[in-house]
PDB file of C-alpha atoms in Angstrom:
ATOM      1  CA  UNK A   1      -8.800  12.174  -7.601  1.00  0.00           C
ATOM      2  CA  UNK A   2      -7.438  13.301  -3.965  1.00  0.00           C
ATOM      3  CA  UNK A   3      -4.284  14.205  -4.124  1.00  0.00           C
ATOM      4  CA  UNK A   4      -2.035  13.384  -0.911  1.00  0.00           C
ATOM      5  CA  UNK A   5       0.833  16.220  -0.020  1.00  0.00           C
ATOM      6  CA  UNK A   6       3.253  14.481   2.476  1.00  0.00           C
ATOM      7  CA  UNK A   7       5.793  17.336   3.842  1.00  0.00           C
ATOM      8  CA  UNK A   8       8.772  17.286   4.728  1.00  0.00           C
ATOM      9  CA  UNK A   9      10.492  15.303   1.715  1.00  0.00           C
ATOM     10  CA  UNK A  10      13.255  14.371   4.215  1.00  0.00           C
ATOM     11  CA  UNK A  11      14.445  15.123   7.704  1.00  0.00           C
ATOM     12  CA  UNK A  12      16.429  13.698  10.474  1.00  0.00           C
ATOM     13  CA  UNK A  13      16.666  13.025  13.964  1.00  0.00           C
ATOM     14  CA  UNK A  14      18.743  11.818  16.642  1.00  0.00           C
ATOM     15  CA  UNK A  15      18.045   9.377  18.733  1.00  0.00           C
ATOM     16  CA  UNK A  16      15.331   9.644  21.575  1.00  0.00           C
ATOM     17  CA  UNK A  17      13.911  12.531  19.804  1.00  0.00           C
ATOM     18  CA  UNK A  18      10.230  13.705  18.801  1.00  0.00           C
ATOM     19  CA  UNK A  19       9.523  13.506  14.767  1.00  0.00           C
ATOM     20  CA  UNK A  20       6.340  14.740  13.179  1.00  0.00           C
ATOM     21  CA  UNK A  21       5.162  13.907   9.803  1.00  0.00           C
ATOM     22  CA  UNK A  22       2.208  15.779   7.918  1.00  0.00           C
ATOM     23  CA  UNK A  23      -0.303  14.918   5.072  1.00  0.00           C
ATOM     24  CA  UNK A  24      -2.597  17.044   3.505  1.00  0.00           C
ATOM     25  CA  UNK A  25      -5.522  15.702   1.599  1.00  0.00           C
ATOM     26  CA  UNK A  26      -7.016  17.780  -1.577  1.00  0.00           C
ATOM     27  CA  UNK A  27     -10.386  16.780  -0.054  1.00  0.00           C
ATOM     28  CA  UNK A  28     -11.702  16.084   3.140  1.00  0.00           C
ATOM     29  CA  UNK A  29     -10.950  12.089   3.749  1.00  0.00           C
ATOM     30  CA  UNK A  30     -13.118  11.589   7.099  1.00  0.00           C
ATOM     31  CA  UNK A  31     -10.055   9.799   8.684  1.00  0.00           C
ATOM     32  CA  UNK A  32      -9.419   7.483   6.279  1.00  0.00           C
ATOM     33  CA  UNK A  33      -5.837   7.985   6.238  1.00  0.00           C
ATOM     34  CA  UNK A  34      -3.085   5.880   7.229  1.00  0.00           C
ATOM     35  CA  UNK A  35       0.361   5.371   7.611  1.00  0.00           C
ATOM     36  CA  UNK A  36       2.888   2.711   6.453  1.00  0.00           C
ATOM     37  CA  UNK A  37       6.962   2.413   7.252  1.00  0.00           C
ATOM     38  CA  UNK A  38       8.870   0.902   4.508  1.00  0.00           C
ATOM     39  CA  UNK A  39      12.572   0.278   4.742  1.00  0.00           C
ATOM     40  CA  UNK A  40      15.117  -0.653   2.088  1.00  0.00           C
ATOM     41  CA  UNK A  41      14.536  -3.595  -0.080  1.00  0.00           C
ATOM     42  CA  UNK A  42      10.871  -4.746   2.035  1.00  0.00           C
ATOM     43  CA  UNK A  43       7.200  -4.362   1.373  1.00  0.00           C
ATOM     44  CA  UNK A  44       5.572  -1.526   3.323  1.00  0.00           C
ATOM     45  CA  UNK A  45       4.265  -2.165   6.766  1.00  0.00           C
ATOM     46  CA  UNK A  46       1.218  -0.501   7.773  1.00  0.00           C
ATOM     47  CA  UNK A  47       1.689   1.491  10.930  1.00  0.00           C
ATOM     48  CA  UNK A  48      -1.703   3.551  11.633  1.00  0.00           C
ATOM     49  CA  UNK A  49      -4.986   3.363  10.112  1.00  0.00           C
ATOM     50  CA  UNK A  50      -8.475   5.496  10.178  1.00  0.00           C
ATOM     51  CA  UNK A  51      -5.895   8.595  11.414  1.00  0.00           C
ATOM     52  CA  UNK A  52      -5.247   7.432  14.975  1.00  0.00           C
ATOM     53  CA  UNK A  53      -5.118   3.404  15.316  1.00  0.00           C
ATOM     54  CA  UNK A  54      -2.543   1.536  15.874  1.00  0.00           C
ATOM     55  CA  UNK A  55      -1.840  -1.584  13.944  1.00  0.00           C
ATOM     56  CA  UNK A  56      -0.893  -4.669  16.082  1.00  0.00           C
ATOM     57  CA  UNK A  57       2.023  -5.245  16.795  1.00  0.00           C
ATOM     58  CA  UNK A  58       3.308  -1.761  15.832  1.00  0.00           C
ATOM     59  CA  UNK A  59       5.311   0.066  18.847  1.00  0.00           C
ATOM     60  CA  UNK A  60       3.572   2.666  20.793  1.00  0.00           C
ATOM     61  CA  UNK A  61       5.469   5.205  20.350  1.00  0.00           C
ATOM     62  CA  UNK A  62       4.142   5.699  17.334  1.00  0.00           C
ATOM     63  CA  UNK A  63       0.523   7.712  16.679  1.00  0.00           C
ATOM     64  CA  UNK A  64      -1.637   9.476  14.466  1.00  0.00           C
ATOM     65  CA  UNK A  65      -4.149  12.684  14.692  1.00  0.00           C
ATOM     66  CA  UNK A  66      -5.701  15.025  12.655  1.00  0.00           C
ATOM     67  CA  UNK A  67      -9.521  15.087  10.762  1.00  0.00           C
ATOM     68  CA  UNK A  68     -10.811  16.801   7.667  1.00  0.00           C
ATOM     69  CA  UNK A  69      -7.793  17.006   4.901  1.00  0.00           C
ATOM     70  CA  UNK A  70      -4.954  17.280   7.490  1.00  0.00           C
ATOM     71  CA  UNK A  71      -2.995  14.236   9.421  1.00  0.00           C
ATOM     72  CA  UNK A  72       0.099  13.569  11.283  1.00  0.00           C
ATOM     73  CA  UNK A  73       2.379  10.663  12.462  1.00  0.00           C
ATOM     74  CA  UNK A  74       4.072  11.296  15.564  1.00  0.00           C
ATOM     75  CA  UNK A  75       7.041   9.207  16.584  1.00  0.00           C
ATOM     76  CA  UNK A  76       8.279   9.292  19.922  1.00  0.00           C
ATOM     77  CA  UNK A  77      11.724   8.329  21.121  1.00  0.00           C
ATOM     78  CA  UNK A  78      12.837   8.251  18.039  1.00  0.00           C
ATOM     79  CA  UNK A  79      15.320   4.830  17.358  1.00  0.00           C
ATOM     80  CA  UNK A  80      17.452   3.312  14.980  1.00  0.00           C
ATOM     81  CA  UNK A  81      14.949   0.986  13.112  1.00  0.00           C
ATOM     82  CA  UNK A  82      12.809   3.690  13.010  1.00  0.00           C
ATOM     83  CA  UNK A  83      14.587   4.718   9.362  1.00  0.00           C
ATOM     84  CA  UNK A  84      12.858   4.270   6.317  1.00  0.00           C
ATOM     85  CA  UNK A  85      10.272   6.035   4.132  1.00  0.00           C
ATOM     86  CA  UNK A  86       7.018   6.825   5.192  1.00  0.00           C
ATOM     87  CA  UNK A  87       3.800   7.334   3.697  1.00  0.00           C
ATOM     88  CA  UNK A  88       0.056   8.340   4.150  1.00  0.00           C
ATOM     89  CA  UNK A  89      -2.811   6.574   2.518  1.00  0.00           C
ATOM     90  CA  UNK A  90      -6.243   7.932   1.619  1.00  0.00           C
ATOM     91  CA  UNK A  91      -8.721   5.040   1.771  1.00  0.00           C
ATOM     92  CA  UNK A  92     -11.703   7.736   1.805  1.00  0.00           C
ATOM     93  CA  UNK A  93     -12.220   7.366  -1.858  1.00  0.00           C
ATOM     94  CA  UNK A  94     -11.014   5.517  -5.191  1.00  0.00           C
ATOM     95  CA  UNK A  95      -8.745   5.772  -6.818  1.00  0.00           C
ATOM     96  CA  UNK A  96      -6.416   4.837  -3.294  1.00  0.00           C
ATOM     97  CA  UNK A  97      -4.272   7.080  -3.473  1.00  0.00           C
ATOM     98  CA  UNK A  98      -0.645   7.735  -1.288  1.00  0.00           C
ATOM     99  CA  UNK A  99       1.567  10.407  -1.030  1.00  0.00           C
ATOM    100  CA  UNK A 100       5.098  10.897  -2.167  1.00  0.00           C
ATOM    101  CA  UNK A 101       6.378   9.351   1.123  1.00  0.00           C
ATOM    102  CA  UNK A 102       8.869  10.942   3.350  1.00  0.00           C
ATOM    103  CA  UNK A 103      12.415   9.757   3.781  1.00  0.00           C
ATOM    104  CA  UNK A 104      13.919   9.758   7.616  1.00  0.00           C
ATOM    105  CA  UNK A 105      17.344   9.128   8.601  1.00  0.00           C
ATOM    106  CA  UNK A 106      19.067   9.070  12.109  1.00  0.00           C
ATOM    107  CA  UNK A 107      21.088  11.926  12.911  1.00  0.00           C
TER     108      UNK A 107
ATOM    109  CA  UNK B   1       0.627 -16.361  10.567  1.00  0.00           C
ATOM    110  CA  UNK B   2      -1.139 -14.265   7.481  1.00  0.00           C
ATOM    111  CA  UNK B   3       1.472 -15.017   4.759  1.00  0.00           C
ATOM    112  CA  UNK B   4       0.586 -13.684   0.804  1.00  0.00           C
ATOM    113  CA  UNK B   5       3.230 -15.428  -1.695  1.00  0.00           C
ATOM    114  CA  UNK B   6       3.414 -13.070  -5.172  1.00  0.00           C
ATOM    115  CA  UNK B   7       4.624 -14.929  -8.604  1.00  0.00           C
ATOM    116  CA  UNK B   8       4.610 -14.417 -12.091  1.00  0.00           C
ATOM    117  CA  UNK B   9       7.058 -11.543 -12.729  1.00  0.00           C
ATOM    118  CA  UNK B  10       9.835 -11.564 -14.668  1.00  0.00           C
ATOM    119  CA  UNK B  11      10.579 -10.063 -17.994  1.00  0.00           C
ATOM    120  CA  UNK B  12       8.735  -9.023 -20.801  1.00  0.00           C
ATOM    121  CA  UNK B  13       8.505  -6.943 -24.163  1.00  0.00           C
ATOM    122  CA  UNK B  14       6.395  -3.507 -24.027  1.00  0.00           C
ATOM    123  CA  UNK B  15       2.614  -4.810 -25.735  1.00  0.00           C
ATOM    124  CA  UNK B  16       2.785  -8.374 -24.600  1.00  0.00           C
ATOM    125  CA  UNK B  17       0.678  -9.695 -21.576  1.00  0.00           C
ATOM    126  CA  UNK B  18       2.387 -11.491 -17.945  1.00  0.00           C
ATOM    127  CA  UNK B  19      -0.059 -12.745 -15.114  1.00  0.00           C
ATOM    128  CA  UNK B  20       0.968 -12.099 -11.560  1.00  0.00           C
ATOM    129  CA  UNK B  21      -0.509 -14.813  -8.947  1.00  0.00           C
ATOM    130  CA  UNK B  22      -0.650 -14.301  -5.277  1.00  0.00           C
ATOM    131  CA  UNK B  23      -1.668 -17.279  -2.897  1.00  0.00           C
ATOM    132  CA  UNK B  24      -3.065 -16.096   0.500  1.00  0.00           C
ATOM    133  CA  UNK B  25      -2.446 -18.513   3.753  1.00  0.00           C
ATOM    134  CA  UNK B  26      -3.401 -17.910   7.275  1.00  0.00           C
ATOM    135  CA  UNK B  27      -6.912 -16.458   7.061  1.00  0.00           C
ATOM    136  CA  UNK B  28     -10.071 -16.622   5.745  1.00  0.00           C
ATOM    137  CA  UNK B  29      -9.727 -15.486   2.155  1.00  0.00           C
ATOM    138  CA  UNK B  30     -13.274 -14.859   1.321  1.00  0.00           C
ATOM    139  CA  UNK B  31     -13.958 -12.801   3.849  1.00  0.00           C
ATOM    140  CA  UNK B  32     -11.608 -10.054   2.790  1.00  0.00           C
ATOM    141  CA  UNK B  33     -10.871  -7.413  -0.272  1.00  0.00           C
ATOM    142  CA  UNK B  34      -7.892  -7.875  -1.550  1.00  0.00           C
ATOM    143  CA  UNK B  35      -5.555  -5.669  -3.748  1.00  0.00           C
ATOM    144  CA  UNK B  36      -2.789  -5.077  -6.102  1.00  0.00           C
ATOM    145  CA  UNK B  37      -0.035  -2.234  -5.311  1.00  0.00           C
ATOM    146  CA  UNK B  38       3.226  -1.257  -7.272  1.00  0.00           C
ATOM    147  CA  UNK B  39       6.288   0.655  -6.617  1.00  0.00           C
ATOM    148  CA  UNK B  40       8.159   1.971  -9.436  1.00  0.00           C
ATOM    149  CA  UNK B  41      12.391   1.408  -9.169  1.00  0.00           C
ATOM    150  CA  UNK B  42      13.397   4.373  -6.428  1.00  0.00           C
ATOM    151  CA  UNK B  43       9.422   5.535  -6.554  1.00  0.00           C
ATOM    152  CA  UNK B  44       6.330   5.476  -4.451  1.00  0.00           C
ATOM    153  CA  UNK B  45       3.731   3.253  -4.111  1.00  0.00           C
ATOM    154  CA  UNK B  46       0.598   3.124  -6.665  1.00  0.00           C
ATOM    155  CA  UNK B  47      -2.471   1.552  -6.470  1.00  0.00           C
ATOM    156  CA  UNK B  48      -3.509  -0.667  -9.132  1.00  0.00           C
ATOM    157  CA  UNK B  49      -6.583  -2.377  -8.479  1.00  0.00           C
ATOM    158  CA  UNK B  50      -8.789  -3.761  -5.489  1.00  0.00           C
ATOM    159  CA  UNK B  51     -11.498  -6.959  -5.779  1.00  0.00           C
ATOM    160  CA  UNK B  52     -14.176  -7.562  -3.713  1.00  0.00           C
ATOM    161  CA  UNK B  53     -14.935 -10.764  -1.578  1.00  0.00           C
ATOM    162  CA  UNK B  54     -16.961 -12.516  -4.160  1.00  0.00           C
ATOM    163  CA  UNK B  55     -14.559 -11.032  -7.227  1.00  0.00           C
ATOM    164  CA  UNK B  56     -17.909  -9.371  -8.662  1.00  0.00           C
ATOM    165  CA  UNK B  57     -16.730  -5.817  -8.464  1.00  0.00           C
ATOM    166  CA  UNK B  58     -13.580  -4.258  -9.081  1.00  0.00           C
ATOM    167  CA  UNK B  59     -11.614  -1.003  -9.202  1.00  0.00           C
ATOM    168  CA  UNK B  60      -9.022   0.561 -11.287  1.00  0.00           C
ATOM    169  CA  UNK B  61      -6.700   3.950 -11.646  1.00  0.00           C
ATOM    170  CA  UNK B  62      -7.018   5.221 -14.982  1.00  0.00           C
ATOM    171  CA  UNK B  63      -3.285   4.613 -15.074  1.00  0.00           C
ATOM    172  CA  UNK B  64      -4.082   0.740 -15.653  1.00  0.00           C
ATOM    173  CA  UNK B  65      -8.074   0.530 -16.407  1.00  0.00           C
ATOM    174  CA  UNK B  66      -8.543  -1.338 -19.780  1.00  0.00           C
ATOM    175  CA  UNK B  67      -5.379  -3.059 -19.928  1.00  0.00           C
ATOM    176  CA  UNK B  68      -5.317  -4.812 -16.372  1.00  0.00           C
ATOM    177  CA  UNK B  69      -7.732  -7.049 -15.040  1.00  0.00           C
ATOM    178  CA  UNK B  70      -7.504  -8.366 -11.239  1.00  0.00           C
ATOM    179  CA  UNK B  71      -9.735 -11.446 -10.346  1.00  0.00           C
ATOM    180  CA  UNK B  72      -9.739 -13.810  -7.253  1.00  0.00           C
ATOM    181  CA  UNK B  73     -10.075 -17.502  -7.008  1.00  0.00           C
ATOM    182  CA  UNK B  74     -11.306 -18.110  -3.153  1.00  0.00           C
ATOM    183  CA  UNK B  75     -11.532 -21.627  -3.561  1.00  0.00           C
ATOM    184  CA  UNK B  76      -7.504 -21.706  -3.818  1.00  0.00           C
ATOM    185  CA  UNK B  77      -7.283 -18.655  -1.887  1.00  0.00           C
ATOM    186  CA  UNK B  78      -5.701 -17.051  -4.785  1.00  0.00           C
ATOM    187  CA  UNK B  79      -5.087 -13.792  -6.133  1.00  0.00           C
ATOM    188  CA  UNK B  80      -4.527 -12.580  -9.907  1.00  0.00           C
ATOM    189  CA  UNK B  81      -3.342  -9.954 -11.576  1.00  0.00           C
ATOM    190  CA  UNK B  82      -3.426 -10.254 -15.639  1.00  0.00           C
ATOM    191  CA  UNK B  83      -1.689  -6.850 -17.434  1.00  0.00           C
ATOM    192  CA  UNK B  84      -2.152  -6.628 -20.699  1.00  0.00           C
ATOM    193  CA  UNK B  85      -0.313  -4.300 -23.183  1.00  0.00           C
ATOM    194  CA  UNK B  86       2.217  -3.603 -21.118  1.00  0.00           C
ATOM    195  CA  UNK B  87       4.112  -0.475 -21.310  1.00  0.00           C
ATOM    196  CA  UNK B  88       7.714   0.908 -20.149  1.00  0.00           C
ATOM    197  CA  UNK B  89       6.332   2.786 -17.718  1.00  0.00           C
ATOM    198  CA  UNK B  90       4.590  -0.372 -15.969  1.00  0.00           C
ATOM    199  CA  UNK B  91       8.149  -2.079 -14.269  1.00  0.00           C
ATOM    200  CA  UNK B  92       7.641  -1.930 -10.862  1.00  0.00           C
ATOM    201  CA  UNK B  93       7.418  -4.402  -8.300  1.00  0.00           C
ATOM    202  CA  UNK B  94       4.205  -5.575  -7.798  1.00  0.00           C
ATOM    203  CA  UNK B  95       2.552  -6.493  -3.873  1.00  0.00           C
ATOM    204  CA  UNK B  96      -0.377  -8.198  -3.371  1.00  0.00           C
ATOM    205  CA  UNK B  97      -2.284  -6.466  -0.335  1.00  0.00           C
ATOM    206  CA  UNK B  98      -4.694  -7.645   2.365  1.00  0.00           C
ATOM    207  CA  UNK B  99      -7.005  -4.887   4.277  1.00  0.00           C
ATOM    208  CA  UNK B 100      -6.400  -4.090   7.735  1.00  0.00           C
ATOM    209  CA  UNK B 101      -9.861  -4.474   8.594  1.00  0.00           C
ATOM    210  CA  UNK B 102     -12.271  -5.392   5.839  1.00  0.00           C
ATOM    211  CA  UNK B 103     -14.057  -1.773   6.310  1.00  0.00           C
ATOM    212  CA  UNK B 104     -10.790   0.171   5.984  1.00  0.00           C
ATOM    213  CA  UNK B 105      -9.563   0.858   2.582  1.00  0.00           C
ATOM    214  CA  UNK B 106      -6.465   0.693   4.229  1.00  0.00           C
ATOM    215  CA  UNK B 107      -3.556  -2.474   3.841  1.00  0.00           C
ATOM    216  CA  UNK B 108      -2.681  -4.153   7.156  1.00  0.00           C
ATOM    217  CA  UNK B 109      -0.547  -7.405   5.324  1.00  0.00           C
ATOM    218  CA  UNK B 110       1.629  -7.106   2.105  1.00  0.00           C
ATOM    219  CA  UNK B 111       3.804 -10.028   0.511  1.00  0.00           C
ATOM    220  CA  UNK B 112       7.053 -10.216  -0.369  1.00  0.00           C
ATOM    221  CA  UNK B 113       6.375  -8.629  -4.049  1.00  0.00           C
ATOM    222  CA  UNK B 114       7.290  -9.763  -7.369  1.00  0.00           C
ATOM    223  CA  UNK B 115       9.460  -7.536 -10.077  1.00  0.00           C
ATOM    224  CA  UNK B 116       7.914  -6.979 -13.780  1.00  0.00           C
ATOM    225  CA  UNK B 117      10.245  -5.522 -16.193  1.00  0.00           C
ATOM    226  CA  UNK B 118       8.977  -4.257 -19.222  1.00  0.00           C
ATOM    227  CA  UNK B 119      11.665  -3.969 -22.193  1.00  0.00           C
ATOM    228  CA  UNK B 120      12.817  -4.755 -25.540  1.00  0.00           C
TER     229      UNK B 120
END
């Protein structure tokens, strides 16, 4: 199974900031990775998907990079509904497999 | 508007059997895979099982593999999930999942979920 390492655990950032979140795949995932935002009490919303496209309807300021076993979500201008829990997705393989998610708060 | 409706949860005792439904509006349901995904109480999210278009082959974690079975119905755009055996460690809230795109392992439309509580 691939095993998805999401880092940090937590952070936070004030408003209008930059935030960068990283996944590591166990194996190399050809770009199959994406990215969902879920906030309290709501299903997860998918964000980015195959590493760098952007779901409709899903702000701009929001991207994804990276190849081979490492990815990133960038958030730009970071603002208030931006909160919630994130997490990467391998789709590369089965079993589908996510990481532990990463929880981000305003500062 | 793409709109999946989850039912079906509810409580039940560890080794008895509940079958989530999921009804699918707002696209063609045939065309796409479609897929089961839980979340724990204050956990992640876990994979449980994907179908393909036609319902002839599916896929399973070992987590779930022998004791769930998911199966599609695309005349009434419909989704199942039947769990059998349940355990303790099975409570979670279960989403039914559409694929972004249907080559991307990846899930662009979620429902609403439905809560399965497994306990004496």
């Amino acid at each position: 199974d691939i095993q998805m390492t999401q880092s940090p655990h937590s952070l936070s950032a004030s408003l209008g900031e930059t935030v960068s979140i990283e996944c590591l795949a166990s194996a190399g995932i050809s770009n199959y990775l994406a990215w969902y935002q879920q906030k309290p009490g709501k299903s997860p919303q998918l964000l980015i998907y195959y590493a760098n496209r952007l779901q409709d309807g899903v702000p701009s300021r929001f991207s994804g990079s990276g190849s081979g076993t490492q990815y990133s979500l960038k958030i730009n201008n970071m603002q208030p509904e931006d909160e919630g829990v994130y997490y990467c997705q391998q789709g590369y393989t089965y079993p589908l497999t996510f990481g532990s998610g990463t929880k981000l708060e305003i500062k | 508007e793409i709109q999946l409706v989850e039912s079906g949860g509810g409580l039940v005792q560890p080794g008895r059997s509940l079958k989530l439904s999921c009804s699918a509006s707002g696209f063609t349901f045939s065309n796409y895979y479609m897929a089961w995904v839980r979340q724990a109480p204050k956990k992640g999210l876990e994979w449980v099982a994907t179908i393909s278009t036609s319902g002839t082959t599916t896929y399973y974690p070992d987590s779930v593999r022998g004791r769930f079975s998911i199966s599609r119905d695309n005349e009434k755009s419909s989704l199942y999930l039947q769990m059998n055996s349940l355990k303790s460690e099975d409570t979670a809230t279960y989403f039914c999942a559409r694929r972004v795109r249907d080559s991307y392992a990846h899930f662009g439309y979620w429902g609403q979920g439905t809560l399965v509580t497994v306990s004496s």
